Short mmCIF file of C-alpha atoms in Angstrom, two decimals:
data_model
loop_
_atom_site.label_atom_id
_atom_site.label_comp_id
_atom_site.label_asym_id
_atom_site.label_seq_id
_atom_site.Cartn_x
_atom_site.Cartn_y
_atom_site.Cartn_z
CA UNK A 214 129.44 14.04 117.79
CA UNK A 215 131.38 17.24 117.01
CA UNK A 216 131.99 19.61 119.90
CA UNK A 217 132.74 23.31 119.98
CA UNK A 218 135.44 24.94 122.10
CA UNK A 219 132.93 25.64 124.85
CA UNK A 220 132.21 21.91 125.07
CA UNK A 221 128.65 22.05 123.82
CA UNK A 222 127.59 19.40 121.32
CA UNK A 223 127.17 20.82 117.80
CA UNK A 224 123.62 19.51 117.62
CA UNK A 225 122.85 21.42 120.81
CA UNK A 226 123.98 24.67 119.15
CA UNK A 227 121.41 24.24 116.36
CA UNK A 228 117.68 24.61 117.03
CA UNK A 229 115.13 22.01 115.78
CA UNK A 230 114.62 24.05 112.58
CA UNK A 231 118.32 24.13 111.66
CA UNK A 232 119.18 27.67 112.82
CA UNK A 233 122.47 28.12 114.67
CA UNK A 234 122.03 29.64 118.12
CA UNK A 235 124.07 32.76 118.98
CA UNK A 236 127.01 32.58 121.38
CA UNK A 237 125.05 34.40 124.11
CA UNK A 238 121.96 32.16 123.77
CA UNK A 239 120.30 31.64 127.18
CA UNK A 240 119.96 27.85 127.21
CA UNK A 241 118.63 27.65 130.77
CA UNK A 242 115.77 30.10 130.14
CA UNK A 243 114.93 28.52 126.79
CA UNK A 244 114.84 25.00 128.23
CA UNK A 245 112.62 26.16 131.09
CA UNK A 246 110.28 27.77 128.57
CA UNK A 247 110.30 24.82 126.16
CA UNK A 248 109.60 22.24 128.87
CA UNK A 249 106.37 24.14 129.57
CA UNK A 250 105.68 24.78 125.88
CA UNK A 251 105.90 21.08 124.91
CA UNK A 252 102.58 20.52 126.67
CA UNK A 253 101.02 23.29 124.57
CA UNK A 254 102.59 21.93 121.37
CA UNK A 255 101.17 18.48 121.99
CA UNK A 256 97.70 19.87 122.64
CA UNK A 257 97.83 22.07 119.53
CA UNK A 258 99.13 19.22 117.33
CA UNK A 259 96.03 17.21 118.22
CA UNK A 260 93.77 20.19 117.41
CA UNK A 261 95.46 20.81 114.04
CA UNK A 262 95.27 17.12 113.15
CA UNK A 263 91.51 17.14 113.69
CA UNK A 264 91.11 20.42 111.80
CA UNK A 265 93.08 19.27 108.76
CA UNK A 266 91.22 15.96 108.56
CA UNK A 267 87.96 17.87 108.35
CA UNK A 268 89.08 20.64 106.01
CA UNK A 269 91.04 20.10 102.80
CA UNK A 270 90.27 23.50 101.26
CA UNK A 271 93.94 24.30 100.56
CA UNK A 272 94.88 22.69 97.22
CA UNK A 273 97.57 20.49 96.93
CA UNK A 274 114.87 36.82 89.86
CA UNK A 275 116.54 34.44 92.28
CA UNK A 276 119.70 36.39 93.20
CA UNK A 277 118.77 36.11 96.92
CA UNK A 278 119.16 32.29 96.97
CA UNK A 279 122.56 32.18 98.67
CA UNK A 280 121.46 34.77 101.23
CA UNK A 281 118.46 32.76 102.41
CA UNK A 282 119.05 31.69 106.01
CA UNK A 283 122.88 31.70 105.99
CA UNK A 284 122.73 30.64 109.64
CA UNK A 285 120.61 27.56 108.88
CA UNK A 286 122.59 24.35 108.35
CA UNK A 287 119.84 22.82 106.20
CA UNK A 288 120.27 25.51 103.53
CA UNK A 289 124.04 25.14 103.20
CA UNK A 290 125.46 23.57 100.07
CA UNK A 291 127.12 20.92 102.24
CA UNK A 292 123.75 19.79 103.64
CA UNK A 293 122.25 16.49 102.45
CA UNK A 294 119.67 17.18 101.24
CA UNK A 295 120.38 20.86 100.63
CA UNK A 296 117.07 22.74 100.93
CA UNK A 297 118.30 25.42 98.51
CA UNK A 298 117.33 23.06 95.68
CA UNK A 299 113.77 22.74 96.96
CA UNK A 300 113.63 26.51 97.51
CA UNK A 301 114.77 27.14 93.93
CA UNK A 302 112.14 24.74 92.56
CA UNK A 303 109.31 26.35 94.54
CA UNK A 304 110.26 29.91 93.61
CA UNK A 305 110.72 29.12 89.90
CA UNK A 306 107.42 27.25 89.80
CA UNK A 307 105.64 30.12 91.52
CA UNK A 308 107.16 32.63 89.12
CA UNK A 309 105.64 30.70 86.21
CA UNK A 310 102.33 30.24 88.04
CA UNK A 311 101.89 33.91 89.00
CA UNK A 312 103.55 35.97 86.29
CA UNK A 313 102.11 39.22 87.70
CA UNK A 314 104.31 38.74 90.76
CA UNK A 315 107.18 36.65 89.42
CA UNK A 316 109.79 36.94 92.14
CA UNK A 317 109.98 39.66 94.76
CA UNK A 318 112.40 40.30 97.61
CA UNK A 319 111.25 38.56 100.79
CA UNK A 320 109.55 35.66 99.03
CA UNK A 321 112.67 33.51 99.44
CA UNK A 322 112.48 33.70 103.23
CA UNK A 323 108.77 32.89 103.28
CA UNK A 324 109.14 29.96 100.88
CA UNK A 325 112.19 28.79 102.85
CA UNK A 326 110.22 28.71 106.10
CA UNK A 327 107.41 26.79 104.43
CA UNK A 328 109.89 24.21 103.12
CA UNK A 329 111.46 23.85 106.57
CA UNK A 330 108.09 23.13 108.13
CA UNK A 331 106.30 21.07 105.47
CA UNK A 332 109.41 19.31 104.08
CA UNK A 333 107.41 19.14 100.84
CA UNK A 334 107.81 21.26 97.71
CA UNK A 335 104.23 20.98 96.50
CA UNK A 336 102.69 21.82 99.87
CA UNK A 337 105.07 24.76 100.20
CA UNK A 338 104.08 25.97 96.72
CA UNK A 339 100.34 25.99 97.49
CA UNK A 340 100.80 27.58 100.90
CA UNK A 341 102.92 30.28 99.26
CA UNK A 342 100.17 30.78 96.71
CA UNK A 343 97.58 31.12 99.48
CA UNK A 344 99.70 33.77 101.21
CA UNK A 345 100.64 35.82 98.15
CA UNK A 346 97.50 35.36 96.10
CA UNK A 347 94.77 35.46 98.73
CA UNK A 348 95.87 36.48 102.23
CA UNK A 349 98.35 39.24 101.31
CA UNK A 350 97.40 40.45 97.83
CA UNK A 351 99.69 43.10 96.32
CA UNK A 352 102.31 42.66 99.04
CA UNK A 353 104.79 41.16 96.59
CA UNK A 354 103.68 42.70 93.31
CA UNK A 355 106.25 44.97 91.60
CA UNK A 356 104.66 48.13 93.03
CA UNK A 357 104.11 46.52 96.47
CA UNK A 358 100.93 48.59 96.79
CA UNK A 359 99.32 46.30 99.35
CA UNK A 360 102.45 46.30 101.50
CA UNK A 361 102.82 50.09 101.42
CA UNK A 362 99.12 50.50 102.15
CA UNK A 363 99.17 48.23 105.18
CA UNK A 364 102.19 50.04 106.65
CA UNK A 365 100.15 53.24 106.45
CA UNK A 366 97.18 51.42 107.98
CA UNK A 367 99.36 50.41 110.94
CA UNK A 368 100.31 54.07 111.40
CA UNK A 369 96.61 55.01 111.55
CA UNK A 370 95.88 52.19 113.99
CA UNK A 371 98.73 53.35 116.25
CA UNK A 372 97.17 56.84 116.24
CA UNK A 373 93.96 55.23 117.51
CA UNK A 374 95.44 52.70 119.94
CA UNK A 375 98.79 54.15 121.08
CA UNK A 376 98.58 57.89 120.29
CA UNK A 377 101.69 58.88 122.29
CA UNK A 378 103.90 56.70 120.07
CA UNK A 379 102.24 58.05 116.93
CA UNK A 380 102.91 61.59 118.13
CA UNK A 381 106.57 60.74 118.82
CA UNK A 382 106.99 59.32 115.31
CA UNK A 383 105.39 62.38 113.74
CA UNK A 384 107.40 64.82 115.85
CA UNK A 385 110.70 63.30 114.74
CA UNK A 386 109.63 62.70 111.14
CA UNK A 387 110.02 58.91 111.27
CA UNK A 388 108.05 57.12 108.56
CA UNK A 389 106.51 53.81 109.53
CA UNK A 390 108.12 52.04 106.59
CA UNK A 391 111.55 52.68 108.15
CA UNK A 392 110.77 50.73 111.32
CA UNK A 393 108.24 48.08 110.32
CA UNK A 394 108.84 47.27 106.63
CA UNK A 395 110.67 44.01 107.45
CA UNK A 396 107.84 42.99 109.79
CA UNK A 397 105.48 43.06 106.81
CA UNK A 398 107.81 41.89 104.03
CA UNK A 399 109.23 38.90 105.93
CA UNK A 400 106.17 38.25 108.12
CA UNK A 401 108.39 38.47 111.23
CA UNK A 402 110.98 35.93 109.97
CA UNK A 403 114.43 36.72 111.45
CA UNK A 404 112.71 39.33 113.63
CA UNK A 405 110.88 37.22 116.22
CA UNK A 406 111.89 33.76 117.55
CA UNK A 407 111.08 30.79 115.32
CA UNK A 408 108.39 29.29 117.58
CA UNK A 409 106.67 32.68 117.83
CA UNK A 410 106.74 33.20 114.05
CA UNK A 411 105.19 29.78 113.49
CA UNK A 412 102.36 30.53 115.91
CA UNK A 413 101.74 33.85 114.16
CA UNK A 414 101.63 32.06 110.80
CA UNK A 415 99.12 29.54 112.16
CA UNK A 416 96.79 32.46 112.84
CA UNK A 417 97.70 34.20 109.58
CA UNK A 418 96.56 31.20 107.51
CA UNK A 419 93.47 30.70 109.63
CA UNK A 420 92.31 34.29 110.29
CA UNK A 421 93.97 36.36 107.58
CA UNK A 422 96.07 39.53 107.45
CA UNK A 423 94.45 41.13 110.50
CA UNK A 424 96.90 39.10 112.60
CA UNK A 425 99.87 41.13 111.33
CA UNK A 426 98.31 44.29 112.75
CA UNK A 427 97.53 42.56 116.04
CA UNK A 428 101.15 41.45 116.42
CA UNK A 429 102.55 44.87 115.49
CA UNK A 430 100.17 46.74 117.81
CA UNK A 431 100.95 44.37 120.69
CA UNK A 432 104.70 44.87 120.27
CA UNK A 433 104.25 48.65 120.24
CA UNK A 434 101.69 48.83 123.06
CA UNK A 435 103.62 46.50 125.39
CA UNK A 436 106.78 48.57 124.87
CA UNK A 437 105.19 52.01 124.77
CA UNK A 438 107.14 53.39 127.76
CA UNK A 439 110.43 52.09 126.34
CA UNK A 440 109.76 53.57 122.89
CA UNK A 441 108.81 56.93 124.41
CA UNK A 442 112.27 57.17 125.99
CA UNK A 443 113.64 57.86 122.50
CA UNK A 444 114.82 61.43 121.97
CA UNK A 445 115.82 61.45 118.30
CA UNK A 446 115.36 59.79 114.91
CA UNK A 447 118.05 57.04 115.19
CA UNK A 448 117.05 56.35 118.79
CA UNK A 449 113.48 55.59 117.70
CA UNK A 450 114.71 53.19 115.01
CA UNK A 451 116.91 51.42 117.57
CA UNK A 452 114.00 51.10 120.04
CA UNK A 453 111.92 49.36 117.37
CA UNK A 454 114.72 46.84 116.83
CA UNK A 455 114.95 46.16 120.56
CA UNK A 456 111.24 45.53 121.14
CA UNK A 457 111.37 42.36 119.02
CA UNK A 458 113.76 40.70 121.47
CA UNK A 459 113.54 39.32 124.99
CA UNK A 460 111.35 37.12 127.16
CA UNK A 461 108.05 38.70 126.09
CA UNK A 462 108.41 37.49 122.47
CA UNK A 463 110.15 34.22 123.37
CA UNK A 464 107.26 33.02 125.53
CA UNK A 465 105.20 32.47 122.40
CA UNK A 466 102.08 31.01 124.01
CA UNK A 467 101.53 33.96 126.35
CA UNK A 468 102.54 36.33 123.53
CA UNK A 469 99.83 34.91 121.27
CA UNK A 470 97.27 35.33 124.03
CA UNK A 471 98.33 38.97 124.36
CA UNK A 472 97.83 39.76 120.67
CA UNK A 473 94.13 38.97 121.06
CA UNK A 474 93.70 41.17 124.14
CA UNK A 475 96.19 44.06 124.09
CA UNK A 476 95.11 45.80 120.86
CA UNK A 477 91.44 45.65 121.86
CA UNK A 478 88.72 45.57 119.22
CA UNK A 479 90.10 45.33 115.67
CA UNK A 480 87.49 44.50 113.06
CA UNK A 481 88.13 43.77 109.40
CA UNK A 482 85.58 46.50 108.62
CA UNK A 483 87.84 49.05 110.35
CA UNK A 484 90.95 47.72 108.59
CA UNK A 485 89.29 47.69 105.16
CA UNK A 486 88.02 51.25 105.62
CA UNK A 487 91.54 52.39 106.57
CA UNK A 488 92.94 50.48 103.61
CA UNK A 489 90.71 52.43 101.23
CA UNK A 490 91.91 55.82 102.48
CA UNK A 491 95.55 54.76 102.88
CA UNK A 492 95.62 53.20 99.41
CA UNK A 493 94.51 56.52 97.91
CA UNK A 494 97.21 58.29 99.92
CA UNK A 495 99.92 55.90 98.67
CA UNK A 496 98.73 56.22 95.05
CA UNK A 497 98.73 60.02 95.27
CA UNK A 498 102.31 59.97 96.57
CA UNK A 499 103.47 57.55 93.91
#
């Protein structure tokens, strides 16, 4: 087996999903976490198996291709099989299936994640269709109206739930789209750790788009004191990059428990009402 200069086996430097780990990766902390998390994974695998057996309701421009997961060995041209081929097939098929959307930036990362997990083009296609067509409508349309609306909705929710942070943003003239657009476009891919993203997606498919707001609010609320240390525009942007790193987001099981407690009550009725007003605001600005 190939070894690097530091003596670590190559396979050890790549996570189970094919992503290369950074040079400063904390192996000891991760292994301690994962040894505990394996018990949770086993328990959840049994639950999902039972759920899927009883519920079969989910039916069975590509310039970004080479930039999709450059740090993932399974998407390199030297890989066998190279998942770029499957990614291309899924995105082309979806472009024909949903001509109103075609292809939009960010879809390659989402489709790529689905292929990594399902290892099946058709399943990835229908899951992508469920996300884009039903769970997140208008996120990936040419005007991205749904995406822009939900970023405004998050701003309103922060005013309600974490008013000090909302006031800081307003005082320094920082628009929410500048600090959270990638959270929404990529659904936390390349922002939060892989295991955490997958747990978020479990809830996203099962409970809908409300989960995105729960995750965003939890990140902001948990790091409120840290964010409030910011004294200027670039400092605020940097703080928002930092809050997506560290032990809090790596410990995905406890993180997922927090997203259902920290934001407090968050009904779809509240979100839909905010969406109505924010949609009008976005349209009037457009």
